[in-house]
Structures are given as structure tokens and as C-alpha cells.
Amino acid sequence: MSKSANNKGNEKTSESLSAAKDIGLILKAWPFDDKFNVRKVVDQGGQEKIQVRLDQGAFQGILQMELDGRPDGKQHEGRAFLFDHYKEKLHRHIAAHGSDAGFRVGSGECEEIFDESRRVYERYVFLLQIQDYDRVVRDTERNMEVFRFVNRFAARQKDRINLEKWWPFVLRIHALARVMLATKEGKFNAALEIIRAARDRIEALPEVDAEEFHVERKRSLEAIEELEEEIREKRPLTKIERLKKEMADSIVKEQYERAAELRDILSELES
């Protein structure tokens, strides 16, 4: 092959590589919409991922993360999460000493755990938008486990209380996802029970000296109250509730004989 032919071949290869690096075609095929800027995609290996379309003036791009394991896809010595490494360290400590007494996590290690927890938080916020509620439940439960672990075993007081201010938020999102799953199955009473339990937990949280805690607790209780009203409106009336409504309507319309009949039926049902 001549030198000229080699040069032409190299130029074509270079052009192909440049085209592969340009995400302009992807951005054009996915117009930006701030209400629908999150989607699931499947990679060449058949694995689902989550993508977020970004548009910040001159800067446009796509944020991509894994749906399972760490959002950034990194592993720690074959483990899906770095946090799993520290849980294993705890288990080894208990096996060696008979209890968790004396087990501590240093400030540098806490920083690594905090970073991973933040990444998981960012993912479940996006998962909520695409209504992947099962994964939201999974990720919020993982972060709650991290909160408890750090609060118990962090060596520094500052690290022990660092995540406590986010309890109202994570409890609210966890409850919201469980409520959505319950209502999808028509389990409205179970959904209302989840809401009541979440409200009780948030109200019973120990005070944390942080503005974020007070803001999130107030916001979370308000959001849960709105969610409860929404579920009550969607919940089909029970037979007794329908009869009570019909009886009230009969009284308003001065249909007293019908109201009396309904009253007797209700008495039998409720007894």
C-alpha cells in the first residue's frame, strides 16, 4: 500500500473517532425539556442505565449513571459499594472481639462513605422522576443504613451528626415511593398506614442543630400531609362510606324515609 493511501486511511479513521466523540447527534435526538429530562437507556452489553439531559446555557450535555450498584459503576475490591467494605470490617471486628465495642470509622473513611451516600441520593432523586419506585425504596433504605452506621461508629462527633440532618428528607422519599407502589396495587389503606408511620417517625426524630434539619422536617411533614389528602381522594369509598354519603345526601334533599332506611342498614353493618 502506498504512503498516500495510508495517509487517507488514517484521516478517515481520525474522522470516525472524532464523530464518535461528538455527542451532538444524541443531543439533537433528545431535545431538552426540564420536565422530561431523565430517561433509561440500554448499553451495548444490555445493561440499563439512567441518563439526565443537561442544558445550562453554553454548556449542554448528558449525565449518565448506573441503575444498580454504585451510580458511577466503581467497585471496591469486587464489592458493589464501598460501604459494604466497612460493614465487613465491622463483622470481622465483632467476630474477633465478641461485640462492636471499640469499632470506629475515621474521618477520612467517613468522607468516602459520605461521597458514596451523596451519589446514591442523587440517583434516587432522578429515579423518582421516572417512577422507578422499587429502586427508590432500595436506595433510600441503603442510605438510611449508612446514616445509622456513621452515627454509631464514626470516631469524630462532627462526623457522627453529619448525616442526621437529612433524616426527614430520606424518610419522606422512602415513604413516597412505598405509597406509590401500594396505590399501584390498589392498596390504599396500606398506603395511608405508610403515610401515618412516616409522619410519626419524622415527628419523633431527635432535634438536630442544623438549619437543613428544621427546613426539611417542616417541608417533609407538609408534603406528607398533601400526599395523604391525594391518596384519600383517590381511594374508592367502602360500602359503609358510600351508604353514609347517600344518607347525608338524602337528608339534604329531605328524603327522610330513605335516610331512615340507610340509617338502619348502617346500624346493622357497623354492629
CSV table of C-alpha atoms in Angstrom, one decimal:
chain,number,residue,atom,x,y,z
A,1,MET,CA,0.0,0.0,0.0
A,2,SER,CA,1.3,3.5,-0.9
A,3,LYS,CA,2.1,6.2,1.6
A,4,SER,CA,-0.7,8.3,0.2
A,5,ALA,CA,-3.2,5.5,0.7
A,6,ASN,CA,-2.0,5.1,4.3
A,7,ASN,CA,-2.5,8.8,5.0
A,8,LYS,CA,-6.0,8.7,3.5
A,9,GLY,CA,-6.9,5.7,5.7
A,10,ASN,CA,-5.5,7.4,8.8
A,11,GLU,CA,-7.5,10.5,8.0
A,12,LYS,CA,-10.8,8.5,7.7
A,13,THR,CA,-10.0,6.7,11.0
A,14,SER,CA,-9.4,10.1,12.7
A,15,GLU,CA,-12.7,11.5,11.3
A,16,SER,CA,-14.6,8.4,12.5
A,17,LEU,CA,-13.1,8.8,16.0
A,18,SER,CA,-13.9,12.5,16.1
A,19,ALA,CA,-17.5,11.7,15.1
A,20,ALA,CA,-17.8,9.1,17.8
A,21,LYS,CA,-16.7,11.6,20.4
A,22,ASP,CA,-19.3,14.2,19.4
A,23,ILE,CA,-22.5,13.9,21.4
A,24,GLY,CA,-24.2,16.5,19.2
A,25,LEU,CA,-26.3,13.9,17.4
A,26,ILE,CA,-27.6,12.5,20.8
A,27,LEU,CA,-28.5,15.9,22.0
A,28,LYS,CA,-30.4,16.7,18.8
A,29,ALA,CA,-32.3,13.4,19.0
A,30,TRP,CA,-33.2,14.2,22.6
A,31,PRO,CA,-34.5,17.9,22.8
A,32,PHE,CA,-34.1,19.4,26.2
A,33,ASP,CA,-37.3,19.6,28.3
A,34,ASP,CA,-36.8,20.4,32.0
A,35,LYS,CA,-39.9,18.3,32.9
A,36,PHE,CA,-38.8,15.2,31.0
A,37,ASN,CA,-35.0,15.3,31.1
A,38,VAL,CA,-34.4,11.9,32.7
A,39,ARG,CA,-34.6,8.6,30.9
A,40,LYS,CA,-33.5,5.0,30.9
A,41,VAL,CA,-31.2,3.6,28.2
A,42,VAL,CA,-29.7,0.2,27.5
A,43,ASP,CA,-26.0,0.0,26.8
A,44,GLN,CA,-24.3,-2.4,24.3
A,45,GLY,CA,-24.0,-5.0,26.9
A,46,GLY,CA,-27.7,-5.0,27.6
A,47,GLN,CA,-27.4,-3.1,31.0
A,48,GLU,CA,-29.9,-0.4,31.8
A,49,LYS,CA,-28.5,3.0,32.7
A,50,ILE,CA,-30.1,6.3,33.6
A,51,GLN,CA,-29.4,9.5,31.7
A,52,VAL,CA,-30.1,13.1,32.6
A,53,ARG,CA,-30.2,15.8,29.9
A,54,LEU,CA,-28.5,19.0,30.9
A,55,ASP,CA,-28.8,22.4,29.4
A,56,GLN,CA,-27.0,25.3,31.1
A,57,GLY,CA,-26.7,28.0,28.5
A,58,ALA,CA,-23.4,27.4,26.7
A,59,PHE,CA,-23.0,24.1,28.4
A,60,GLN,CA,-25.0,21.2,27.2
A,61,GLY,CA,-24.5,17.5,28.0
A,62,ILE,CA,-25.7,14.3,29.4
A,63,LEU,CA,-25.1,12.8,32.9
A,64,GLN,CA,-25.1,9.0,32.9
A,65,MET,CA,-25.2,6.7,35.9
A,66,GLU,CA,-25.6,3.0,36.7
A,67,LEU,CA,-29.1,1.8,37.8
A,68,ASP,CA,-27.6,-0.8,40.1
A,69,GLY,CA,-24.5,-0.8,42.3
A,70,ARG,CA,-22.7,2.5,42.7
A,71,PRO,CA,-24.0,5.1,40.4
A,72,ASP,CA,-20.5,5.7,39.0
A,73,GLY,CA,-20.0,2.0,38.3
A,74,LYS,CA,-16.9,1.8,40.5
A,75,GLN,CA,-16.3,-1.2,42.7
A,76,HIS,CA,-14.1,-1.7,45.8
A,77,GLU,CA,-12.3,-5.0,45.8
A,78,GLY,CA,-15.2,-6.7,43.9
A,79,ARG,CA,-17.9,-5.2,46.1
A,80,ALA,CA,-20.7,-3.2,44.6
A,81,PHE,CA,-20.4,-0.5,47.3
A,82,LEU,CA,-17.5,0.9,49.3
A,83,PHE,CA,-19.9,0.9,52.3
A,84,ASP,CA,-20.1,-2.9,52.1
A,85,HIS,CA,-16.3,-3.0,52.8
A,86,TYR,CA,-16.8,-1.1,56.1
A,87,LYS,CA,-19.7,-3.4,57.1
A,88,GLU,CA,-17.5,-6.4,56.5
A,89,LYS,CA,-14.8,-4.7,58.7
A,90,LEU,CA,-17.4,-4.4,61.4
A,91,HIS,CA,-18.4,-8.0,61.1
A,92,ARG,CA,-14.8,-9.1,61.4
A,93,HIS,CA,-14.3,-6.9,64.5
A,94,ILE,CA,-17.4,-8.5,66.1
A,95,ALA,CA,-16.2,-12.0,65.3
A,96,ALA,CA,-12.8,-11.2,66.8
A,97,HIS,CA,-13.9,-9.3,69.9
A,98,GLY,CA,-17.4,-10.6,70.6
A,99,SER,CA,-19.1,-7.2,70.2
A,100,ASP,CA,-18.9,-3.9,68.2
A,101,ALA,CA,-17.3,-2.1,71.2
A,102,GLY,CA,-14.2,-0.3,70.1
A,103,PHE,CA,-15.0,-0.3,66.4
A,104,ARG,CA,-14.5,3.1,64.9
A,105,VAL,CA,-14.5,4.7,61.5
A,106,GLY,CA,-12.0,7.5,60.9
A,107,SER,CA,-12.7,10.9,59.4
A,108,GLY,CA,-11.1,10.0,56.0
A,109,GLU,CA,-13.2,6.9,55.8
A,110,CYS,CA,-16.3,8.8,56.7
A,111,GLU,CA,-15.6,11.2,53.8
A,112,GLU,CA,-15.5,8.3,51.4
A,113,ILE,CA,-18.8,7.0,52.9
A,114,PHE,CA,-20.4,10.5,52.6
A,115,ASP,CA,-19.4,10.8,49.0
A,116,GLU,CA,-20.9,7.4,48.1
A,117,SER,CA,-24.1,8.3,50.0
A,118,ARG,CA,-24.4,11.6,48.1
A,119,ARG,CA,-24.1,9.7,44.8
A,120,VAL,CA,-26.9,7.3,45.8
A,121,TYR,CA,-29.0,10.3,46.9
A,122,GLU,CA,-28.6,12.0,43.5
A,123,ARG,CA,-29.6,8.8,41.8
A,124,TYR,CA,-32.8,8.2,43.7
A,125,VAL,CA,-33.9,11.8,43.1
A,126,PHE,CA,-33.7,11.0,39.3
A,127,LEU,CA,-35.3,7.6,39.8
A,128,LEU,CA,-38.2,9.2,41.5
A,129,GLN,CA,-38.8,11.3,38.3
A,130,ILE,CA,-39.0,8.3,36.1
A,131,GLN,CA,-41.2,6.5,38.7
A,132,ASP,CA,-38.8,3.6,39.3
A,133,TYR,CA,-40.2,3.3,42.8
A,134,ASP,CA,-38.6,-0.1,43.6
A,135,ARG,CA,-35.1,1.3,43.2
A,136,VAL,CA,-36.0,4.4,45.1
A,137,VAL,CA,-37.0,2.2,48.1
A,138,ARG,CA,-33.8,0.2,47.7
A,139,ASP,CA,-31.5,3.3,47.6
A,140,THR,CA,-33.3,5.2,50.4
A,141,GLU,CA,-33.0,2.1,52.6
A,142,ARG,CA,-29.3,1.9,51.8
A,143,ASN,CA,-28.7,5.5,52.7
A,144,MET,CA,-30.7,5.1,56.0
A,145,GLU,CA,-28.4,2.2,56.8
A,146,VAL,CA,-25.4,4.4,56.1
A,147,PHE,CA,-26.9,7.1,58.4
A,148,ARG,CA,-27.2,4.7,61.3
A,149,PHE,CA,-23.8,3.2,60.8
A,150,VAL,CA,-22.0,6.5,60.7
A,151,ASN,CA,-23.9,7.8,63.7
A,152,ARG,CA,-22.9,4.8,65.8
A,153,PHE,CA,-19.3,4.2,64.7
A,154,ALA,CA,-17.8,7.5,63.4
A,155,ALA,CA,-14.8,8.4,65.6
A,156,ARG,CA,-15.5,12.1,65.4
A,157,GLN,CA,-18.6,13.7,66.9
A,158,LYS,CA,-18.7,16.0,63.8
A,159,ASP,CA,-18.9,13.0,61.5
A,160,ARG,CA,-21.5,11.2,63.7
A,161,ILE,CA,-24.0,14.0,63.3
A,162,ASN,CA,-23.1,15.0,59.7
A,163,LEU,CA,-25.9,13.0,58.1
A,164,GLU,CA,-28.5,13.3,60.8
A,165,LYS,CA,-29.9,16.5,59.4
A,166,TRP,CA,-31.2,14.6,56.3
A,167,TRP,CA,-33.4,12.1,58.1
A,168,PRO,CA,-36.7,14.0,57.4
A,169,PHE,CA,-35.9,14.1,53.7
A,170,VAL,CA,-34.9,10.4,53.2
A,171,LEU,CA,-37.9,9.2,55.3
A,172,ARG,CA,-40.2,11.3,53.2
A,173,ILE,CA,-38.9,10.0,49.9
A,174,HIS,CA,-38.8,6.4,51.1
A,175,ALA,CA,-42.4,6.7,52.2
A,176,LEU,CA,-43.5,8.3,48.9
A,177,ALA,CA,-42.0,5.5,46.9
A,178,ARG,CA,-43.7,2.8,49.1
A,179,VAL,CA,-47.0,4.7,48.9
A,180,MET,CA,-46.8,4.8,45.1
A,181,LEU,CA,-46.1,1.1,44.9
A,182,ALA,CA,-49.0,0.4,47.2
A,183,THR,CA,-51.5,2.5,45.3
A,184,LYS,CA,-50.5,0.9,42.0
A,185,GLU,CA,-51.7,-2.4,43.5
A,186,GLY,CA,-54.9,-0.7,44.8
A,187,LYS,CA,-53.8,-1.0,48.4
A,188,PHE,CA,-55.0,2.5,49.5
A,189,ASN,CA,-55.4,1.6,53.2
A,190,ALA,CA,-51.8,0.2,53.3
A,191,ALA,CA,-50.7,3.4,51.6
A,192,LEU,CA,-52.3,5.6,54.3
A,193,GLU,CA,-50.7,3.4,57.0
A,194,ILE,CA,-47.3,4.0,55.4
A,195,ILE,CA,-48.0,7.8,55.5
A,196,ARG,CA,-49.1,7.7,59.1
A,197,ALA,CA,-46.0,5.7,60.1
A,198,ALA,CA,-43.7,8.1,58.2
A,199,ARG,CA,-45.3,11.2,59.8
A,200,ASP,CA,-44.8,9.6,63.3
A,201,ARG,CA,-41.1,8.8,62.6
A,202,ILE,CA,-40.4,12.3,61.3
A,203,GLU,CA,-42.2,14.0,64.2
A,204,ALA,CA,-40.3,11.7,66.7
A,205,LEU,CA,-36.8,12.5,65.2
A,206,PRO,CA,-34.3,13.9,67.8
A,207,GLU,CA,-33.6,17.5,67.3
A,208,VAL,CA,-30.5,18.3,65.2
A,209,ASP,CA,-28.8,21.7,65.5
A,210,ALA,CA,-28.8,22.4,61.7
A,211,GLU,CA,-30.9,24.6,59.6
A,212,GLU,CA,-31.3,21.9,57.0
A,213,PHE,CA,-32.9,19.6,59.5
A,214,HIS,CA,-35.6,22.1,60.5
A,215,VAL,CA,-36.3,23.2,56.9
A,216,GLU,CA,-36.6,19.6,55.7
A,217,ARG,CA,-38.7,18.4,58.7
A,218,LYS,CA,-41.2,21.2,58.0
A,219,ARG,CA,-41.2,20.6,54.3
A,220,SER,CA,-41.5,16.8,54.7
A,221,LEU,CA,-44.5,17.0,57.1
A,222,GLU,CA,-46.2,19.4,54.7
A,223,ALA,CA,-45.5,17.1,51.7
A,224,ILE,CA,-46.7,14.0,53.6
A,225,GLU,CA,-50.0,15.8,54.5
A,226,GLU,CA,-50.6,16.7,50.9
A,227,LEU,CA,-49.8,13.1,49.9
A,228,GLU,CA,-52.3,11.8,52.4
A,229,GLU,CA,-55.1,14.1,51.0
A,230,GLU,CA,-54.3,12.9,47.5
A,231,ILE,CA,-54.5,9.3,48.4
A,232,ARG,CA,-57.8,9.8,50.3
A,233,GLU,CA,-59.3,11.4,47.3
A,234,LYS,CA,-58.2,8.5,45.0
A,235,ARG,CA,-59.2,5.8,47.4
A,236,PRO,CA,-62.5,4.1,46.5
A,237,LEU,CA,-65.2,4.5,49.1
A,238,THR,CA,-66.1,1.5,51.2
A,239,LYS,CA,-69.6,0.2,51.3
A,240,ILE,CA,-70.2,1.9,54.7
A,241,GLU,CA,-68.7,5.2,53.4
A,242,ARG,CA,-71.0,5.1,50.3
A,243,LEU,CA,-74.1,4.5,52.4
A,244,LYS,CA,-73.2,7.3,54.8
A,245,LYS,CA,-72.7,9.7,51.9
A,246,GLU,CA,-76.0,8.6,50.4
A,247,MET,CA,-77.7,9.1,53.8
A,248,ALA,CA,-76.3,12.6,54.1
A,249,ASP,CA,-77.5,13.4,50.6
A,250,SER,CA,-81.0,12.1,51.4
A,251,ILE,CA,-81.2,14.3,54.4
A,252,VAL,CA,-80.2,17.4,52.4
A,253,LYS,CA,-82.8,16.5,49.8
A,254,GLU,CA,-85.4,16.0,52.6
A,255,GLN,CA,-85.9,12.3,51.6
A,256,TYR,CA,-86.2,11.3,55.2
A,257,GLU,CA,-87.7,7.8,54.7
A,258,ARG,CA,-84.8,6.8,52.5
A,259,ALA,CA,-82.4,8.3,55.1
A,260,ALA,CA,-84.0,6.3,57.8
A,261,GLU,CA,-83.7,3.1,55.7
A,262,LEU,CA,-80.0,3.8,55.2
A,263,ARG,CA,-79.5,4.5,58.9
A,264,ASP,CA,-80.9,1.1,59.8
A,265,ILE,CA,-78.7,-0.6,57.2
A,266,LEU,CA,-75.7,1.2,58.6
A,267,SER,CA,-76.5,0.2,62.1
A,268,GLU,CA,-76.6,-3.5,61.1
A,269,LEU,CA,-73.3,-3.2,59.2
A,270,GLU,CA,-71.5,-1.4,61.9
A,271,SER,CA,-72.7,-3.7,64.6
